[in-house]
PDB file of C-alpha atoms in Angstrom:
ATOM      1  CA  MET A   1      22.872  23.158   6.651  1.00 83.00           C
ATOM      2  CA  ASP A   2      25.225  22.935   3.701  1.00 88.00           C
ATOM      3  CA  VAL A   3      28.956  23.319   3.821  1.00 93.00           C
ATOM      4  CA  ILE A   4      28.479  26.982   2.143  1.00 92.00           C
ATOM      5  CA  GLN A   5      26.227  27.953   4.810  1.00 92.00           C
ATOM      6  CA  LYS A   6      28.477  26.338   7.431  1.00 94.00           C
ATOM      7  CA  ILE A   7      31.330  28.479   6.167  1.00 94.00           C
ATOM      8  CA  HIS A   8      29.535  31.896   6.160  1.00 92.00           C
ATOM      9  CA  ASN A   9      27.999  31.229   9.518  1.00 93.00           C
ATOM     10  CA  LEU A  10      31.408  30.527  11.259  1.00 94.00           C
ATOM     11  CA  TYR A  11      33.443  33.062   8.966  1.00 93.00           C
ATOM     12  CA  PRO A  12      33.158  35.930  11.553  1.00 93.00           C
ATOM     13  CA  GLU A  13      34.905  34.006  14.324  1.00 94.00           C
ATOM     14  CA  MET A  14      37.759  32.277  12.019  1.00 94.00           C
ATOM     15  CA  THR A  15      41.288  33.430  12.206  1.00 94.00           C
ATOM     16  CA  ARG A  16      42.913  35.087   9.211  1.00 94.00           C
ATOM     17  CA  LYS A  17      44.286  31.766   8.017  1.00 95.00           C
ATOM     18  CA  GLN A  18      40.952  29.980   8.218  1.00 95.00           C
ATOM     19  CA  LYS A  19      39.494  32.995   6.500  1.00 94.00           C
ATOM     20  CA  SER A  20      41.786  32.682   3.499  1.00 94.00           C
ATOM     21  CA  ILE A  21      41.255  28.917   3.362  1.00 95.00           C
ATOM     22  CA  ALA A  22      37.332  29.910   3.523  1.00 94.00           C
ATOM     23  CA  ASP A  23      37.591  32.309   0.635  1.00 94.00           C
ATOM     24  CA  ILE A  24      39.466  29.790  -1.594  1.00 93.00           C
ATOM     25  CA  LEU A  25      36.944  27.090  -0.816  1.00 93.00           C
ATOM     26  CA  LEU A  26      33.950  29.532  -1.418  1.00 91.00           C
ATOM     27  CA  GLU A  27      35.656  30.619  -4.813  1.00 90.00           C
ATOM     28  CA  SER A  28      35.198  27.109  -6.399  1.00 87.00           C
ATOM     29  CA  PRO A  29      33.260  24.813  -4.326  1.00 89.00           C
ATOM     30  CA  GLU A  30      32.889  22.633  -7.180  1.00 87.00           C
ATOM     31  CA  ASP A  31      36.397  22.041  -7.441  1.00 89.00           C
ATOM     32  CA  ILE A  32      37.074  21.098  -3.587  1.00 90.00           C
ATOM     33  CA  ALA A  33      34.738  17.984  -4.025  1.00 87.00           C
ATOM     34  CA  TYR A  34      37.650  16.450  -6.260  1.00 87.00           C
ATOM     35  CA  ILE A  35      40.680  17.896  -4.834  1.00 91.00           C
ATOM     36  CA  THR A  36      43.170  16.167  -2.602  1.00 93.00           C
ATOM     37  CA  LEU A  37      44.327  17.168   0.621  1.00 94.00           C
ATOM     38  CA  ALA A  38      47.701  17.622  -0.600  1.00 94.00           C
ATOM     39  CA  ASN A  39      46.391  19.664  -3.675  1.00 94.00           C
ATOM     40  CA  LEU A  40      44.272  21.832  -1.284  1.00 94.00           C
ATOM     41  CA  SER A  41      47.117  22.472   0.870  1.00 94.00           C
ATOM     42  CA  GLN A  42      49.262  23.531  -2.025  1.00 94.00           C
ATOM     43  CA  LYS A  43      46.474  25.861  -3.248  1.00 93.00           C
ATOM     44  CA  THR A  44      45.882  27.388   0.319  1.00 93.00           C
ATOM     45  CA  SER A  45      49.493  27.677   1.222  1.00 94.00           C
ATOM     46  CA  SER A  46      48.902  25.881   4.532  1.00 95.00           C
ATOM     47  CA  SER A  47      49.838  22.577   5.884  1.00 95.00           C
ATOM     48  CA  GLU A  48      47.613  19.451   5.969  1.00 95.00           C
ATOM     49  CA  LEU A  49      47.186  19.793   9.726  1.00 95.00           C
ATOM     50  CA  THR A  50      45.872  23.393   9.489  1.00 95.00           C
ATOM     51  CA  LEU A  51      43.210  22.007   6.690  1.00 95.00           C
ATOM     52  CA  LEU A  52      42.246  19.154   8.938  1.00 96.00           C
ATOM     53  CA  ARG A  53      41.563  21.642  11.697  1.00 95.00           C
ATOM     54  CA  PHE A  54      39.759  23.671   9.577  1.00 95.00           C
ATOM     55  CA  CYS A  55      37.370  20.738   8.493  1.00 95.00           C
ATOM     56  CA  GLN A  56      36.786  19.927  12.228  1.00 95.00           C
ATOM     57  CA  LYS A  57      35.955  23.646  12.834  1.00 95.00           C
ATOM     58  CA  LEU A  58      33.167  23.149  10.340  1.00 95.00           C
ATOM     59  CA  GLY A  59      31.952  20.085  12.380  1.00 95.00           C
ATOM     60  CA  TYR A  60      33.354  17.527   9.887  1.00 95.00           C
ATOM     61  CA  SER A  61      35.523  14.641  11.665  1.00 94.00           C
ATOM     62  CA  ASN A  62      37.996  14.452   8.398  1.00 95.00           C
ATOM     63  CA  PHE A  63      38.745  16.084   5.033  1.00 94.00           C
ATOM     64  CA  LEU A  64      36.909  13.066   3.213  1.00 94.00           C
ATOM     65  CA  GLU A  65      33.689  14.293   5.187  1.00 95.00           C
ATOM     66  CA  MET A  66      34.154  17.723   4.051  1.00 95.00           C
ATOM     67  CA  LYS A  67      34.769  16.927   0.466  1.00 94.00           C
ATOM     68  CA  ALA A  68      31.390  14.755   0.439  1.00 93.00           C
ATOM     69  CA  ALA A  69      29.850  17.789   1.836  1.00 94.00           C
ATOM     70  CA  PHE A  70      31.203  19.938  -1.142  1.00 93.00           C
ATOM     71  CA  ARG A  71      30.173  17.029  -3.403  1.00 92.00           C
ATOM     72  CA  GLU A  72      26.656  16.895  -2.218  1.00 91.00           C
ATOM     73  CA  TYR A  73      26.367  20.940  -2.281  1.00 90.00           C
ATOM     74  CA  THR A  74      27.724  20.808  -5.928  1.00 88.00           C
ATOM     75  CA  GLN A  75      25.352  18.080  -6.861  1.00 87.00           C
ATOM     76  CA  SER A  76      22.362  19.911  -5.287  1.00 85.00           C
ATOM     77  CA  MET A  77      23.098  23.319  -7.112  1.00 82.00           C
ATOM     78  CA  VAL A  78      23.480  21.081 -10.483  1.00 80.00           C
ATOM     79  CA  LYS A  79      20.116  19.555  -9.680  1.00 78.00           C
ATOM     80  CA  LEU A  80      18.420  23.107  -8.708  1.00 74.00           C
ATOM     81  CA  LEU A  81      19.684  24.646 -11.987  1.00 70.00           C
ATOM     82  CA  SER A  82      18.811  22.091 -14.274  1.00 68.00           C
ATOM     83  CA  SER A  83      15.306  21.713 -13.020  1.00 59.00           C
ATOM     84  CA  PRO A  84      12.468  23.954 -14.536  1.00 58.00           C
ATOM     85  CA  GLN A  85      10.747  26.593 -12.735  1.00 56.00           C
ATOM     86  CA  TYR A  86       7.401  26.947 -12.770  1.00 52.00           C
ATOM     87  CA  PHE A  87       4.990  29.756 -11.847  1.00 54.00           C
ATOM     88  CA  VAL A  88       2.125  28.602  -9.442  1.00 55.00           C
ATOM     89  CA  PRO A  89      -0.431  30.979  -8.503  1.00 53.00           C
ATOM     90  CA  ASP A  90      -0.800  31.637  -4.695  1.00 55.00           C
ATOM     91  CA  ALA A  91      -4.344  30.582  -4.490  1.00 55.00           C
ATOM     92  CA  THR A  92      -6.773  28.292  -6.501  1.00 61.00           C
ATOM     93  CA  ILE A  93      -8.827  30.677  -8.685  1.00 63.00           C
ATOM     94  CA  THR A  94     -12.306  29.064  -9.565  1.00 67.00           C
ATOM     95  CA  ASP A  95     -14.026  31.991 -11.492  1.00 73.00           C
ATOM     96  CA  VAL A  96     -13.409  32.549 -15.009  1.00 74.00           C
ATOM     97  CA  GLU A  97     -13.075  36.422 -14.635  1.00 78.00           C
ATOM     98  CA  GLY A  98     -10.362  35.565 -11.880  1.00 77.00           C
ATOM     99  CA  LYS A  99      -8.329  33.098 -14.341  1.00 79.00           C
ATOM    100  CA  SER A 100      -8.587  35.697 -17.338  1.00 84.00           C
ATOM    101  CA  GLU A 101      -7.140  38.474 -15.110  1.00 86.00           C
ATOM    102  CA  LEU A 102      -4.472  35.911 -14.004  1.00 84.00           C
ATOM    103  CA  LEU A 103      -3.671  35.483 -17.547  1.00 86.00           C
ATOM    104  CA  ARG A 104      -3.683  38.930 -18.498  1.00 88.00           C
ATOM    105  CA  GLN A 105      -1.204  39.886 -15.710  1.00 89.00           C
ATOM    106  CA  ILE A 106       1.021  37.160 -16.772  1.00 88.00           C
ATOM    107  CA  CYS A 107       0.961  38.450 -20.284  1.00 90.00           C
ATOM    108  CA  ARG A 108       1.555  41.976 -19.247  1.00 90.00           C
ATOM    109  CA  GLU A 109       4.330  40.795 -17.016  1.00 89.00           C
ATOM    110  CA  GLU A 110       5.993  38.868 -19.797  1.00 89.00           C
ATOM    111  CA  ALA A 111       5.566  41.703 -22.349  1.00 90.00           C
ATOM    112  CA  GLU A 112       7.352  44.242 -19.937  1.00 89.00           C
ATOM    113  CA  ALA A 113      10.354  41.696 -19.267  1.00 86.00           C
ATOM    114  CA  SER A 114      10.488  41.130 -23.223  1.00 86.00           C
ATOM    115  CA  GLN A 115      10.542  44.948 -23.583  1.00 88.00           C
ATOM    116  CA  ARG A 116      13.273  45.187 -20.861  1.00 86.00           C
ATOM    117  CA  PHE A 117      15.210  42.659 -22.334  1.00 82.00           C
ATOM    118  CA  PHE A 118      15.005  44.029 -25.886  1.00 83.00           C
ATOM    119  CA  SER A 119      15.700  47.543 -25.211  1.00 84.00           C
ATOM    120  CA  SER A 120      19.018  46.080 -23.106  1.00 83.00           C
ATOM    121  CA  LEU A 121      20.251  44.552 -26.164  1.00 81.00           C
ATOM    122  CA  ASP A 122      23.429  46.209 -27.891  1.00 84.00           C
ATOM    123  CA  LEU A 123      22.794  45.451 -31.599  1.00 84.00           C
ATOM    124  CA  LEU A 124      26.122  46.394 -33.020  1.00 88.00           C
ATOM    125  CA  SER A 125      27.569  43.680 -30.479  1.00 86.00           C
ATOM    126  CA  ILE A 126      25.220  41.289 -31.746  1.00 86.00           C
ATOM    127  CA  ILE A 127      26.041  42.225 -35.684  1.00 90.00           C
ATOM    128  CA  SER A 128      29.759  41.853 -34.659  1.00 89.00           C
ATOM    129  CA  ALA A 129      29.303  38.453 -33.082  1.00 87.00           C
ATOM    130  CA  ALA A 130      27.254  37.333 -36.177  1.00 87.00           C
ATOM    131  CA  GLU A 131      30.118  38.244 -38.548  1.00 90.00           C
ATOM    132  CA  ALA A 132      32.473  36.480 -36.229  1.00 89.00           C
ATOM    133  CA  ILE A 133      30.435  33.451 -36.699  1.00 86.00           C
ATOM    134  CA  ARG A 134      29.876  33.793 -40.219  1.00 88.00           C
ATOM    135  CA  GLY A 135      33.614  34.061 -40.791  1.00 89.00           C
ATOM    136  CA  ALA A 136      34.604  31.152 -38.666  1.00 87.00           C
ATOM    137  CA  LYS A 137      35.918  27.976 -40.193  1.00 86.00           C
ATOM    138  CA  ARG A 138      34.480  25.916 -37.477  1.00 83.00           C
ATOM    139  CA  ILE A 139      31.510  26.359 -35.129  1.00 78.00           C
ATOM    140  CA  PHE A 140      31.233  24.501 -31.903  1.00 75.00           C
ATOM    141  CA  ILE A 141      27.467  24.106 -30.519  1.00 72.00           C
ATOM    142  CA  CYS A 142      27.281  22.964 -26.897  1.00 70.00           C
ATOM    143  CA  ALA A 143      24.309  22.438 -25.069  1.00 65.00           C
ATOM    144  CA  HIS A 144      22.831  20.563 -21.903  1.00 64.00           C
ATOM    145  CA  ASP A 145      19.640  19.347 -20.603  1.00 62.00           C
ATOM    146  CA  TYR A 146      16.785  21.293 -22.429  1.00 57.00           C
ATOM    147  CA  PHE A 147      18.911  22.991 -24.690  1.00 58.00           C
ATOM    148  CA  THR A 148      20.092  20.105 -26.524  1.00 57.00           C
ATOM    149  CA  CYS A 149      17.445  20.393 -29.210  1.00 60.00           C
ATOM    150  CA  PRO A 150      19.116  23.722 -30.670  1.00 57.00           C
ATOM    151  CA  GLY A 151      22.636  21.930 -30.312  1.00 53.00           C
ATOM    152  CA  ARG A 152      21.354  19.369 -32.980  1.00 57.00           C
ATOM    153  CA  ILE A 153      20.452  22.096 -35.636  1.00 58.00           C
ATOM    154  CA  PRO A 154      22.060  20.993 -38.733  1.00 52.00           C
ATOM    155  CA  VAL A 155      25.148  23.150 -39.668  1.00 48.00           C
ATOM    156  CA  CYS A 156      23.900  23.879 -43.287  1.00 50.00           C
ATOM    157  CA  PRO A 157      21.705  26.688 -42.234  1.00 54.00           C
ATOM    158  CA  LEU A 158      24.773  28.282 -40.413  1.00 50.00           C
ATOM    159  CA  LYS A 159      26.550  28.604 -43.763  1.00 49.00           C
ATOM    160  CA  ALA A 160      23.672  30.661 -45.600  1.00 49.00           C
ATOM    161  CA  SER A 161      24.161  34.258 -45.361  1.00 47.00           C
ATOM    162  CA  LEU A 162      23.228  36.018 -42.168  1.00 45.00           C
ATOM    163  CA  PHE A 163      21.936  39.240 -43.694  1.00 42.00           C
TER     164      PHE A 163
END
């Protein structure tokens, strides 16, 4: 059980002060992995002793153990969100007709998802954003993991008229 699940499980039996500490920890778990006990004490408006007791309530012997649990949780979330998700059919389909039907079903679902996406677009907002980009003196393109390829697009095409 990760640290977030522990907090959620123990939350109903926590004191009001412990709940306020838990709320702050749950608000930004990625920050807790690197915060000092003194800084967390200030952030939660509680004493260091209260925080150490909170750590013990969660089952950790000290603050460093709890920090390590938050770091492990954060790293697992980064790995989970960075890894590609693949669709795997529930059963192996051996006949051609079954494979064709599966492919048709996937195509229908993708078409419906695309339709929902495009119908939800606010075209005026997109045009407004495009005009803001076109009028900007500098444009910063940031990317991570698989999306670094679009981040490497030369800037020259962006200088061309968008319309």
